[in-house]
mmCIF file of C-alpha atoms in Angstrom:
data_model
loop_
_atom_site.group_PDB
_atom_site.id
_atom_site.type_symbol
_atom_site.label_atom_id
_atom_site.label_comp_id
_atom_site.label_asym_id
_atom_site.label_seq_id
_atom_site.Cartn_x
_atom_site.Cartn_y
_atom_site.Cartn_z
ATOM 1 C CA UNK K 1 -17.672 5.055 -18.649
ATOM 2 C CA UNK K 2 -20.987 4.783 -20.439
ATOM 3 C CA UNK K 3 -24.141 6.306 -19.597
ATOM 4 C CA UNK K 4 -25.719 3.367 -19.166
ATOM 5 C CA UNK K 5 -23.049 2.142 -16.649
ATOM 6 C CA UNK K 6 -23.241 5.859 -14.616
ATOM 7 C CA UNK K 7 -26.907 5.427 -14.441
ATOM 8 C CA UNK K 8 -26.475 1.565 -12.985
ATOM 9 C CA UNK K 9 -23.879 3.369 -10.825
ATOM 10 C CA UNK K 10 -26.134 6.416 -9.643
ATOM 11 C CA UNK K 11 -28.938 3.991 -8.660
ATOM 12 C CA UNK K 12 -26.669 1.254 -6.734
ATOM 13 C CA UNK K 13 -25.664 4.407 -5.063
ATOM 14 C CA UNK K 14 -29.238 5.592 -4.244
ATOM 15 C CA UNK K 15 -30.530 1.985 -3.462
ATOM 16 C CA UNK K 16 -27.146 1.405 -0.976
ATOM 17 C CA UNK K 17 -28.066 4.408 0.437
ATOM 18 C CA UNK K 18 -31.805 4.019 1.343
ATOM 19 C CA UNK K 19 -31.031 0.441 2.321
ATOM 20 C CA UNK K 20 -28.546 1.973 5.194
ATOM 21 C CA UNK K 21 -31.347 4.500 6.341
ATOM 22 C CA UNK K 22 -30.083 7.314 4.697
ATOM 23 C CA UNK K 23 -31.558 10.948 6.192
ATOM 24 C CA UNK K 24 -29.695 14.273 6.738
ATOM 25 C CA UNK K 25 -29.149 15.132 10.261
ATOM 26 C CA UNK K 26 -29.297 18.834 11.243
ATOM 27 C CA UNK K 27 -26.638 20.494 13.697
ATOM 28 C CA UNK K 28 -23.831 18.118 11.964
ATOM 29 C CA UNK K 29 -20.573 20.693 10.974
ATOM 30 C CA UNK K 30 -19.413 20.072 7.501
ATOM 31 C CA UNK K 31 -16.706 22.620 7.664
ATOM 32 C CA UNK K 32 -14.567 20.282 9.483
ATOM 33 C CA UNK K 33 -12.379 17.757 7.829
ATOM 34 C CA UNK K 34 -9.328 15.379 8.869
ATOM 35 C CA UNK K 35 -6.740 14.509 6.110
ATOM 36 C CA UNK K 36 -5.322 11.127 6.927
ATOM 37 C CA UNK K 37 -3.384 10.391 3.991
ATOM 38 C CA UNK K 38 -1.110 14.011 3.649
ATOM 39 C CA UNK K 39 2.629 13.482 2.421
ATOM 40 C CA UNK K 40 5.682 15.277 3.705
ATOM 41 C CA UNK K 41 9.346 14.752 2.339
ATOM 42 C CA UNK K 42 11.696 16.229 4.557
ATOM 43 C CA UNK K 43 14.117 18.310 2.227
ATOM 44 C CA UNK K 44 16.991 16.546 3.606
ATOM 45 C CA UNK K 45 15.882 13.579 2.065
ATOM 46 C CA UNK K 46 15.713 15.291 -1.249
ATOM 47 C CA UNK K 47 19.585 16.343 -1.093
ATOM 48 C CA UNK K 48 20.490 13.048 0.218
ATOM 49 C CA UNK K 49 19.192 10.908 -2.648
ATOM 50 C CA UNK K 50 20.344 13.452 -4.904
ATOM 51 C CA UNK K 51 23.709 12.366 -3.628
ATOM 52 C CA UNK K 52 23.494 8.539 -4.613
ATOM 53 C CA UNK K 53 24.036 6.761 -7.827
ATOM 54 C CA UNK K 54 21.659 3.070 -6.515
ATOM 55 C CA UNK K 55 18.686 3.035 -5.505
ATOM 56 C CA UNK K 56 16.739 5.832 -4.405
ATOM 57 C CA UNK K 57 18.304 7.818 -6.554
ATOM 58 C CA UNK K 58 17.873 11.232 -8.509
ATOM 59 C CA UNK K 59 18.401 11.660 -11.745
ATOM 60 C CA UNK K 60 18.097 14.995 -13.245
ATOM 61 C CA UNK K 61 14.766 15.563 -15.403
ATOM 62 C CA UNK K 62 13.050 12.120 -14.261
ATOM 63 C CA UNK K 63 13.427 12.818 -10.642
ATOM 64 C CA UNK K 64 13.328 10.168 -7.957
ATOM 65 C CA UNK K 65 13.839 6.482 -9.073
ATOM 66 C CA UNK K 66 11.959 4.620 -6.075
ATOM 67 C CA UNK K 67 11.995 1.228 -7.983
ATOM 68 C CA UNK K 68 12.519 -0.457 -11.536
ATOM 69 C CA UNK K 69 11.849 2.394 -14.242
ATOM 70 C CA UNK K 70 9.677 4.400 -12.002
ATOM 71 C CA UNK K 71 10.106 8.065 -11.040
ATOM 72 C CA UNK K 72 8.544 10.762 -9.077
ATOM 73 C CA UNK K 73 9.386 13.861 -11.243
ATOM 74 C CA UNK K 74 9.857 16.514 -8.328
ATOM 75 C CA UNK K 75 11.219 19.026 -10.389
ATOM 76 C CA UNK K 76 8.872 19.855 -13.209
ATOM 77 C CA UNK K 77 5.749 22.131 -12.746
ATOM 78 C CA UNK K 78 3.687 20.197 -10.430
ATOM 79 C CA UNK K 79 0.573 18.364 -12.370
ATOM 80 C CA UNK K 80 -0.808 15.811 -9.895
ATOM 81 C CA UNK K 81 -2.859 18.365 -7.306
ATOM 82 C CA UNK K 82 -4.129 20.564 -10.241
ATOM 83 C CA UNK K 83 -5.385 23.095 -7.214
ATOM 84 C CA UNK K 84 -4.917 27.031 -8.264
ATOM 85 C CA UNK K 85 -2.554 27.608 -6.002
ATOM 86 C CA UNK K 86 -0.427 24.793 -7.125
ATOM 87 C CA UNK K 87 -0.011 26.023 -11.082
ATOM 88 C CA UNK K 88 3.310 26.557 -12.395
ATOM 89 C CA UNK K 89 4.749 24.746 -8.661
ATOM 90 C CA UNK K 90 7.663 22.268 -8.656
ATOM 91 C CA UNK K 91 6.302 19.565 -6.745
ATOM 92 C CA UNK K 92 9.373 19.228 -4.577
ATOM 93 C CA UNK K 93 8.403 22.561 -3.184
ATOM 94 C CA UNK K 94 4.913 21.666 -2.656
ATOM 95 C CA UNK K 95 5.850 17.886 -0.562
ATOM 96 C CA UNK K 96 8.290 19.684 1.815
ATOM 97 C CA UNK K 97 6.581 22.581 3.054
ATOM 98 C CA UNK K 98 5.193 22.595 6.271
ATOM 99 C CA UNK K 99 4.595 26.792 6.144
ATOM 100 C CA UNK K 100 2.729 28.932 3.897
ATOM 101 C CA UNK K 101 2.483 26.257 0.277
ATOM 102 C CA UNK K 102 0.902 24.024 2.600
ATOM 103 C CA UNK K 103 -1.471 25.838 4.681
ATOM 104 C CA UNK K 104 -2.399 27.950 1.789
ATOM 105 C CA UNK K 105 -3.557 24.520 0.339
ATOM 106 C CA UNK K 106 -5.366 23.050 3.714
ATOM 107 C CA UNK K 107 -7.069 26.267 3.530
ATOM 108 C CA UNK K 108 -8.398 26.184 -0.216
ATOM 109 C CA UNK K 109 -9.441 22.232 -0.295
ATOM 110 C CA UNK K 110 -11.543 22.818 3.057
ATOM 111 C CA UNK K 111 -9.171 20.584 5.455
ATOM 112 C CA UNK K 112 -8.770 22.004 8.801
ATOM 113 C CA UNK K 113 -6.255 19.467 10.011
ATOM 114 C CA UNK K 114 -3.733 17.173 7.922
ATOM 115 C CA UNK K 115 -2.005 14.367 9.776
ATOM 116 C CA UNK K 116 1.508 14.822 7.996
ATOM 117 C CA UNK K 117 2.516 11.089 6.091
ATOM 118 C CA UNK K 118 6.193 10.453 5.977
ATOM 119 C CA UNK K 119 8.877 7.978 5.167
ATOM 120 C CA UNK K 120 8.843 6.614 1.683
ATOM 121 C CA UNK K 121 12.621 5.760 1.064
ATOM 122 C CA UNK K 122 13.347 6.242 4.051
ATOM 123 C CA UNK K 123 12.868 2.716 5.536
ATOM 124 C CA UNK K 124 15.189 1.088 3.505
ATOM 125 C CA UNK K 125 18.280 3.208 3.551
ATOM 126 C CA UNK K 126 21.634 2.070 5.214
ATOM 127 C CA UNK K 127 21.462 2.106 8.971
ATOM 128 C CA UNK K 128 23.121 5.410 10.131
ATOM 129 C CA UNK K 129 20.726 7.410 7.131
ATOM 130 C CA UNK K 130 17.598 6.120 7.771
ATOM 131 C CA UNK K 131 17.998 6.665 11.679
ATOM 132 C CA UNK K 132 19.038 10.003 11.346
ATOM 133 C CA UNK K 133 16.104 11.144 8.695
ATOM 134 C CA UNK K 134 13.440 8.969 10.625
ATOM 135 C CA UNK K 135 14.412 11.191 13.747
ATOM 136 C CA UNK K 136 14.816 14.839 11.403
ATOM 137 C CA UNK K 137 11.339 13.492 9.406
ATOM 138 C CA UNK K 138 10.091 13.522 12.965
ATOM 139 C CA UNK K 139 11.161 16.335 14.256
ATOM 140 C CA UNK K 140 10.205 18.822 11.613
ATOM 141 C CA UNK K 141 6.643 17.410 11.907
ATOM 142 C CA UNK K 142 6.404 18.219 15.683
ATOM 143 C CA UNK K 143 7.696 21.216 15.179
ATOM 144 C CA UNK K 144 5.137 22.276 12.473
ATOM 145 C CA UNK K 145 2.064 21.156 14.681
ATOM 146 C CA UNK K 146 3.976 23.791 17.717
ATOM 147 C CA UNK K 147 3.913 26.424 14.686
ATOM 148 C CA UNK K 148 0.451 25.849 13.524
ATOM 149 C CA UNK K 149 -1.501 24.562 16.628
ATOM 150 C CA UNK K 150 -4.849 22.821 15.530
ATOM 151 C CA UNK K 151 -3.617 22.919 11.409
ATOM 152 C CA UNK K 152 -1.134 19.182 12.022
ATOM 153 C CA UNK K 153 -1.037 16.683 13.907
ATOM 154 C CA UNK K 154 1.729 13.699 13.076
ATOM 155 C CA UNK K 155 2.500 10.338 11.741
ATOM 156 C CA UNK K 156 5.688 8.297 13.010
ATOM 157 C CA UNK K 157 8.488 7.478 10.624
ATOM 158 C CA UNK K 158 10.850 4.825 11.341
ATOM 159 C CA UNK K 159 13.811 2.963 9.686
ATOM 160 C CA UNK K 160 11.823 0.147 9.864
ATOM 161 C CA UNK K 161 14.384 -2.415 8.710
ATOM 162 C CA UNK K 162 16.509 -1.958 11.850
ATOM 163 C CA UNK K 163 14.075 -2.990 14.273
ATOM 164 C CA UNK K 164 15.884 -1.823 17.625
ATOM 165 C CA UNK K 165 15.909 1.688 16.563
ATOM 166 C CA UNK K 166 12.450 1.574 15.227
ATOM 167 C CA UNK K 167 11.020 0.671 18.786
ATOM 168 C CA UNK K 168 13.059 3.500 20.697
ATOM 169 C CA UNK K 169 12.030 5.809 18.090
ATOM 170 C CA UNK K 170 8.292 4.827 18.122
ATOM 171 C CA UNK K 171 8.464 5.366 22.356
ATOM 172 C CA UNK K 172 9.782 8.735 21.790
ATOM 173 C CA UNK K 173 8.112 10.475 18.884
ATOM 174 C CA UNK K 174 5.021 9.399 21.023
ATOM 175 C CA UNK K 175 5.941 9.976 24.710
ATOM 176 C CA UNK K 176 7.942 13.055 23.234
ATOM 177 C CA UNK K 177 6.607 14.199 20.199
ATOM 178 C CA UNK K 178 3.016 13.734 20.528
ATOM 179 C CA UNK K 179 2.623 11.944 17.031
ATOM 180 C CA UNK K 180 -0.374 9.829 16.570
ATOM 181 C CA UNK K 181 0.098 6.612 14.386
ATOM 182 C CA UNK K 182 3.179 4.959 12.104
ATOM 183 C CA UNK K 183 3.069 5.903 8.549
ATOM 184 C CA UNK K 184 4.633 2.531 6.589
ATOM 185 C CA UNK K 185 5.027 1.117 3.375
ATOM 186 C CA UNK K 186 3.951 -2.146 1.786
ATOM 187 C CA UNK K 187 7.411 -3.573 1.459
ATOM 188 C CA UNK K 188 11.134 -2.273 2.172
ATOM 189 C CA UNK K 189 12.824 -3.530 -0.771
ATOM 190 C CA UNK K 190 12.869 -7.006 -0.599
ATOM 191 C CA UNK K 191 11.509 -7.110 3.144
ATOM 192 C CA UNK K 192 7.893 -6.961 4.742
ATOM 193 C CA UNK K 193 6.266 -5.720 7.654
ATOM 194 C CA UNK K 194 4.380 -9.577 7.782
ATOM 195 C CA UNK K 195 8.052 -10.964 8.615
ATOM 196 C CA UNK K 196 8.778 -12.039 12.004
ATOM 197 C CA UNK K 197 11.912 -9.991 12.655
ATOM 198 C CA UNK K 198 9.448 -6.720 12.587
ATOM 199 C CA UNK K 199 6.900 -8.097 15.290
ATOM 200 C CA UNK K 200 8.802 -6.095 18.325
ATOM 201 C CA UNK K 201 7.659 -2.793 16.170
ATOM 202 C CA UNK K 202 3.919 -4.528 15.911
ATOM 203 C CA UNK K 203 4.180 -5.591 19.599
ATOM 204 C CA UNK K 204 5.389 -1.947 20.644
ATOM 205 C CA UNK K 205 2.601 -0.267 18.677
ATOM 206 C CA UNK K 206 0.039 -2.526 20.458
ATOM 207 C CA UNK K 207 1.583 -1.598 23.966
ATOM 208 C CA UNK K 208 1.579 2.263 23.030
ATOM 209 C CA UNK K 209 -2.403 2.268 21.284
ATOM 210 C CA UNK K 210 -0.462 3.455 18.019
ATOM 211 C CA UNK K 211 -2.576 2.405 14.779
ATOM 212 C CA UNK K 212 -0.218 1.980 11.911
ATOM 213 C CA UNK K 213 -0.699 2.942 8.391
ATOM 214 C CA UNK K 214 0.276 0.737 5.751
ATOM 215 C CA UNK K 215 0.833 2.717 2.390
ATOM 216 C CA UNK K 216 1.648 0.978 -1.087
ATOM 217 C CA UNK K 217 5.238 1.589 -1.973
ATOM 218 C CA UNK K 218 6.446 0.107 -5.719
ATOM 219 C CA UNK K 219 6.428 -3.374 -5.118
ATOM 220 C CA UNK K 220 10.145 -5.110 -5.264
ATOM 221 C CA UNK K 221 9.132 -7.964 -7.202
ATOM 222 C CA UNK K 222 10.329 -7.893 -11.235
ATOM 223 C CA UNK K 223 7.013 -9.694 -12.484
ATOM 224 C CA UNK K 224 5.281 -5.848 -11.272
ATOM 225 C CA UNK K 225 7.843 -3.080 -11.509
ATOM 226 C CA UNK K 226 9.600 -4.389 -14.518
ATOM 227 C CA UNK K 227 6.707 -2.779 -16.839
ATOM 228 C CA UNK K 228 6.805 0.350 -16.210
ATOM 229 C CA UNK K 229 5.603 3.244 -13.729
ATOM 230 C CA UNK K 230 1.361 2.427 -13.814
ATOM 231 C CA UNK K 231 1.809 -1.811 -13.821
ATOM 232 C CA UNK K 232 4.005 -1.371 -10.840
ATOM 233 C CA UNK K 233 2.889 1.811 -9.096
ATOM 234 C CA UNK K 234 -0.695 3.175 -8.404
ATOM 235 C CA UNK K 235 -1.943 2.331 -11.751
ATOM 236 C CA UNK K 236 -1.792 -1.742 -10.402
ATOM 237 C CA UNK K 237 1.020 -2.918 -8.325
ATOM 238 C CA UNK K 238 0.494 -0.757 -5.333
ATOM 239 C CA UNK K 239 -2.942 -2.478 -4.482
ATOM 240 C CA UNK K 240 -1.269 -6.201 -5.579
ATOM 241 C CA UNK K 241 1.811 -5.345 -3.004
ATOM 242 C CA UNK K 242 -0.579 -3.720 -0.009
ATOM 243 C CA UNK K 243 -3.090 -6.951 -0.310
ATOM 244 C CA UNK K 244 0.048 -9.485 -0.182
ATOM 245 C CA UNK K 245 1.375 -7.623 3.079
ATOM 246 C CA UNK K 246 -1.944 -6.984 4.677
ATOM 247 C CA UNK K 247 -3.433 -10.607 3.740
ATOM 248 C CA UNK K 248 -0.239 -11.846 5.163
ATOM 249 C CA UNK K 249 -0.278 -9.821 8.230
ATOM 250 C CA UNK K 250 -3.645 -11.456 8.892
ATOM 251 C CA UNK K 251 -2.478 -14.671 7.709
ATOM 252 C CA UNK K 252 0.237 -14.787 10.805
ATOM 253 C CA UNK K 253 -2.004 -14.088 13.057
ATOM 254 C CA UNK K 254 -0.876 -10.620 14.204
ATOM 255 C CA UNK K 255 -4.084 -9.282 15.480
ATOM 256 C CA UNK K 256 -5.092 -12.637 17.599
ATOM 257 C CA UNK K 257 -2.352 -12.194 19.158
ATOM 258 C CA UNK K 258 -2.306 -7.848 19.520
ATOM 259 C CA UNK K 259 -6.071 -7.581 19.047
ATOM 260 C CA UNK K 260 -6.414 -3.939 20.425
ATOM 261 C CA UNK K 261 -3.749 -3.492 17.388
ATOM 262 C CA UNK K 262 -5.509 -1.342 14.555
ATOM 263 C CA UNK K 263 -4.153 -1.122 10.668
ATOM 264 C CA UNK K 264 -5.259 1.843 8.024
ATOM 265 C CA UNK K 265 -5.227 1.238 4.841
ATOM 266 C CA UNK K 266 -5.703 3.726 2.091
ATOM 267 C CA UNK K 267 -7.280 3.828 -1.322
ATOM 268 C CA UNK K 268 -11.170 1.940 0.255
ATOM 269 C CA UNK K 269 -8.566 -0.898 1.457
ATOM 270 C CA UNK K 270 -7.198 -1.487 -1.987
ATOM 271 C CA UNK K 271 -9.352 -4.974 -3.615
ATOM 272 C CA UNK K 272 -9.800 -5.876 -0.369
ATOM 273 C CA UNK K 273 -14.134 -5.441 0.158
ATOM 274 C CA UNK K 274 -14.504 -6.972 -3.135
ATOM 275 C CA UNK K 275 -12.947 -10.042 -2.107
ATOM 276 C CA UNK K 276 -13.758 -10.355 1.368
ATOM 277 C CA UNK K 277 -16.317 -13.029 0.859
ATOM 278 C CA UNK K 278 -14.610 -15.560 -1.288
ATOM 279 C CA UNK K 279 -11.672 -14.914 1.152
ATOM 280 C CA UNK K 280 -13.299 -15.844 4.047
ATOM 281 C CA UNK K 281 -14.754 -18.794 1.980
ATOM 282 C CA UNK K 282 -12.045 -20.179 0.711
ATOM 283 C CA UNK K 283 -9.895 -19.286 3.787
ATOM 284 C CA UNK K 284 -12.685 -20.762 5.983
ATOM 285 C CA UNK K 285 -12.776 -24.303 4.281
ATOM 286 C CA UNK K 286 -8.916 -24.632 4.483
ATOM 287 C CA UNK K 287 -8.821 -23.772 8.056
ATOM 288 C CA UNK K 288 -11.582 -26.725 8.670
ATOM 289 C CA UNK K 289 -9.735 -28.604 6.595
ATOM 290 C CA UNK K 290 -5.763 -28.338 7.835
ATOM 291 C CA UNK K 291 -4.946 -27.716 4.155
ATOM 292 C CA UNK K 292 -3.167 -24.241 4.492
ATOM 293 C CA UNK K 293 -0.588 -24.499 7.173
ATOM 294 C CA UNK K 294 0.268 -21.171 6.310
ATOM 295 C CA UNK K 295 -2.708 -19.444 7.964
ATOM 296 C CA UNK K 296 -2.852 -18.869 11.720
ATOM 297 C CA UNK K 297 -5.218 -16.651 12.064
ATOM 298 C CA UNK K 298 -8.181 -17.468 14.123
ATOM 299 C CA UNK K 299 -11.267 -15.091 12.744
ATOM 300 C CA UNK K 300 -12.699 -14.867 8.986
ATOM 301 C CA UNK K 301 -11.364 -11.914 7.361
ATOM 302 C CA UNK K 302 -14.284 -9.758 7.432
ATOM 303 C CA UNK K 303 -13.979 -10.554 11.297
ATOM 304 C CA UNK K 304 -10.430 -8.287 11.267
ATOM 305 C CA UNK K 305 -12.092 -5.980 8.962
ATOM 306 C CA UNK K 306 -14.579 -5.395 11.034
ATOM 307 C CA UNK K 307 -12.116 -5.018 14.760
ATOM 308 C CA UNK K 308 -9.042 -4.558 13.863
ATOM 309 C CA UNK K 309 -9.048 -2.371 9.821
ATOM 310 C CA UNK K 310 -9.733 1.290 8.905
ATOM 311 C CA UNK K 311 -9.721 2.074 5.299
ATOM 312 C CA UNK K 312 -9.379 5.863 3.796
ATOM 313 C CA UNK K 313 -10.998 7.452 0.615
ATOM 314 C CA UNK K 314 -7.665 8.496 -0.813
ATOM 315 C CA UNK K 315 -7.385 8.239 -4.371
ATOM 316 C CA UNK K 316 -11.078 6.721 -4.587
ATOM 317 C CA UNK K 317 -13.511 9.324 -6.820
ATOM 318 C CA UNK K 318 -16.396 6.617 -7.133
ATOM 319 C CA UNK K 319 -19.373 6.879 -5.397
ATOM 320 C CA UNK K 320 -20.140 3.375 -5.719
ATOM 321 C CA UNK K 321 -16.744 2.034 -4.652
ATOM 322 C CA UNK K 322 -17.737 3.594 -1.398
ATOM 323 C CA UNK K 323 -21.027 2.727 -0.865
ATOM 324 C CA UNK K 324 -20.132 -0.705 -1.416
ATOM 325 C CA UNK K 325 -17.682 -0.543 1.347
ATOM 326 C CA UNK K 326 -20.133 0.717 3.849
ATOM 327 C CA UNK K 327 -22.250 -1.772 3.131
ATOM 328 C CA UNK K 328 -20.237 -4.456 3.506
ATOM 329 C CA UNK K 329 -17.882 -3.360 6.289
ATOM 330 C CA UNK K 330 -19.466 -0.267 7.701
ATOM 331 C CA UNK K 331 -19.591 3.468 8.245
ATOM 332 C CA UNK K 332 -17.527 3.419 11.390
ATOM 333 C CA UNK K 333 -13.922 1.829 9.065
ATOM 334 C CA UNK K 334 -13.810 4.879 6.742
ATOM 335 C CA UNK K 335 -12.347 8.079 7.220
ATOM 336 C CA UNK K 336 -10.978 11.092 4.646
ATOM 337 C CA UNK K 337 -7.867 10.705 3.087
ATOM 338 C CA UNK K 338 -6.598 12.724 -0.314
ATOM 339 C CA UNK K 339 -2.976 11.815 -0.865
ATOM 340 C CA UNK K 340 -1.788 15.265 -1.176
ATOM 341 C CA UNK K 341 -0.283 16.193 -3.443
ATOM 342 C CA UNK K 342 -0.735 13.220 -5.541
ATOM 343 C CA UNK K 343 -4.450 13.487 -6.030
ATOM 344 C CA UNK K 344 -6.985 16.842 -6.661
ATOM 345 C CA UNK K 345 -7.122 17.858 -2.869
ATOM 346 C CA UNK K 346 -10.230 20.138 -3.317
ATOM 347 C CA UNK K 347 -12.068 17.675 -5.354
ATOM 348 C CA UNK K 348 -10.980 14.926 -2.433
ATOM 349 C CA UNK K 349 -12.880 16.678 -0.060
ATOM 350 C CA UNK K 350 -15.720 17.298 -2.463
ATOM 351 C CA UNK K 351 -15.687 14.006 -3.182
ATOM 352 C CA UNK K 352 -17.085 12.662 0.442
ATOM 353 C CA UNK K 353 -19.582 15.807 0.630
ATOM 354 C CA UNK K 354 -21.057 14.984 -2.751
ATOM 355 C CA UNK K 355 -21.820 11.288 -1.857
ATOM 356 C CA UNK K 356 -25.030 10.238 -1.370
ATOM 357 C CA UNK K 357 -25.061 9.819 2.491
ATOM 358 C CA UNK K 358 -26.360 10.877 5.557
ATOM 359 C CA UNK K 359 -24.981 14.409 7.167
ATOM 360 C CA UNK K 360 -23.755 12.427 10.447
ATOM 361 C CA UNK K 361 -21.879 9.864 8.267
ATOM 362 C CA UNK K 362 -20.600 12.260 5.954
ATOM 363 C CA UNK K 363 -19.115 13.976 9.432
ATOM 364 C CA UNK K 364 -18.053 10.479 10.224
ATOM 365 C CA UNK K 365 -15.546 10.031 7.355
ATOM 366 C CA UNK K 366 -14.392 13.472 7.103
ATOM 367 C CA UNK K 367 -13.493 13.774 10.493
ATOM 368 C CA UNK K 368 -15.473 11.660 13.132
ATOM 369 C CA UNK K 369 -13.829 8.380 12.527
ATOM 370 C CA UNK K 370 -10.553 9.969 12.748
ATOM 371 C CA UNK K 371 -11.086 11.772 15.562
ATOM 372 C CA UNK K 372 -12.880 8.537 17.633
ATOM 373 C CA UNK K 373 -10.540 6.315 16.796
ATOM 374 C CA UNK K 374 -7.588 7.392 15.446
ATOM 375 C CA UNK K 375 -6.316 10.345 17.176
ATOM 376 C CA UNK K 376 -7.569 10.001 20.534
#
């Protein structure tokens, strides 16, 4: 970035800022901070794929193959978190502790409570597997927030392609477990959450108050995760596949007809407040029109954005990324999120107490937000 361009940047900032009535408010505690966006493999995951030869696989020295040529190298010194305390760390160690690695970490980033973000892979295993490490993934999480009261509270994993299961296993890890919102993935291999087959799930989540959390997984589609790790992972592809499934989730009219139904999505809602406008715009005039008989939905997009969408700050280190998305959707839609251990946790925390904001709406994404309208 040039120094012109961080300049432009700073003072977009500063102007956004002023023009939302920007003053610090006294009495407003900036010691507290929710983690939305935390990820947890249970290690019975890790010896299960390490037992497979198709995809998700192991392979020894690239790690887990997820999709395509990409891999997650779990066993080399971890170099995504870059916190002290992570140095010369596998990262398989790191992603499934739930004792003293991961406290240690919650403690030195400043995050008093991490809502624990499970399932990738495990959605799209045969039946009898992903059943039985939805319900372990689930478990283990409920039995970390017992061990740490206050530190965790829990996201739902299901085996979301086997629909039954998935809606007796939301009821209980709610009614029994006490976990607070599904933690899903942008596709399931060739499958999509906008599909009708996966409405009961939807429909149950509505009937429960359970927000679900829709998190990029490599998309399944060659023209993406045929180039490599960054076109079809975080780099690209996991803000193309997120979009398609969210704009289609709209699309079908989902939250018409569930509109107490809320959906997070991570990473300042991936393009979405960029586009949001020519959306609704283009959207709009085919809907007066009859010319997309695809779209059901009712309301403009920003409409949904504005009722029925959270966003979090995970993986988002520009200040003007997020002041754009307050001003265009609001304060109330964003809340903390640092994709431990993928991203700097400490600096993802910083991050949101640097920007150029209020006190109170500082408080509101680290922890507010969450705590209004999340995990009530």
């Amino acid at each position: 970035m040039t120094k012109k361009s961080i300049f432009v940047s700073s003072v977009l900032c500063v102007a956004l800022c002023v023009f939302a009535g920007c003053k610090s408010t006294e009495n407003v505690d900036l010691s507290k901070a929710i983690d939305l966006e935390h990820h947890f493999i249970h290690p019975d995951y890790i010896d299960y794929v390490k037992s497979r030869t198709e995809y998700p696989y192991y392979k020894e020295g690239l790690g887990i193959c997820y999709s395509g040529t990409s891999f997650i190298p779990i066993d080399t010194p971890q170099n995504f978190n870059q916190s002290d305390l992570a140095k010369g760390r596998k990262l398989v160690d790191i992603v499934t502790d739930l004792d003293d690695i991961r406290i240690a970490e919650l403690d030195d980033a400043g995050v008093s409570t991490a809502v624990l973000s499970a399932g990738q892979g495990i959605e799209e295993l045969p039946r009898e597997d992903a059943v039985r490490l939805a319900r372990a993934t689930n478990d283990a999480v409920a039995a970390a927030i017992k061990r740490h009261p206050g530190r965790y509270q829990g996201s739902i994993c299901l085996p979301a392609l086997y629909v039954e299961e998935s809606v007796a296993e939301l009821e209980r890890a709610v009614k029994e477990l006490g976990l607070k919102y599904w933690h899903t993935h942008s596709n399931y291999g060739g499958h999509y959450l906008f599909e009708e087959q996966f409405e009961p799930i939807l429909a149950k989540c509505a009937e429960l108050g359970v927000p679900f959390y829709l998190h990029p997984q490599y998309p399944s589609t060659p023209y993406l995760n045929s180039f490599g790790m960054n076109i079809g992972g975080a780099g690209l592809g996991f803000g193309v596949d997120v979009t398609r499934t969210a704009t289609l989730l709209i699309m079908n009219g989902i939250f018409d007809k569930y509109p107490n139904l809320v959906m997070i999505l991570g990473h300042m809602a991936e393009f979405f407040p960029y586009c949001l406008t020519r959306m609704d715009d283009r959207f709009g005039n085919a809907k007066e029109t009859g010319m997309d008989p695809y779209d059901k939905s009712k309301q403009s997009f920003t409409y949904y954005f504005q009722h029925n969408i959270m966003m979090t700050t995970s993986g988002i280190f520009d200040p003007s990324v997020v002041m754009f998305a307050i001003n265009k959707i609001g304060i109330d839609h964003i809340m903390l999120g640092t994709d431990f251990p993928y991203e700097n946790f400490r600096d993802a925390v910083k991050f949101v107490k640097d920007l150029p904001i209020s006190d109170e709406d500082k408080a509101k994404i680290l922890y507010k937000n969450a705590e209004t309208y999340i995990l009530k």
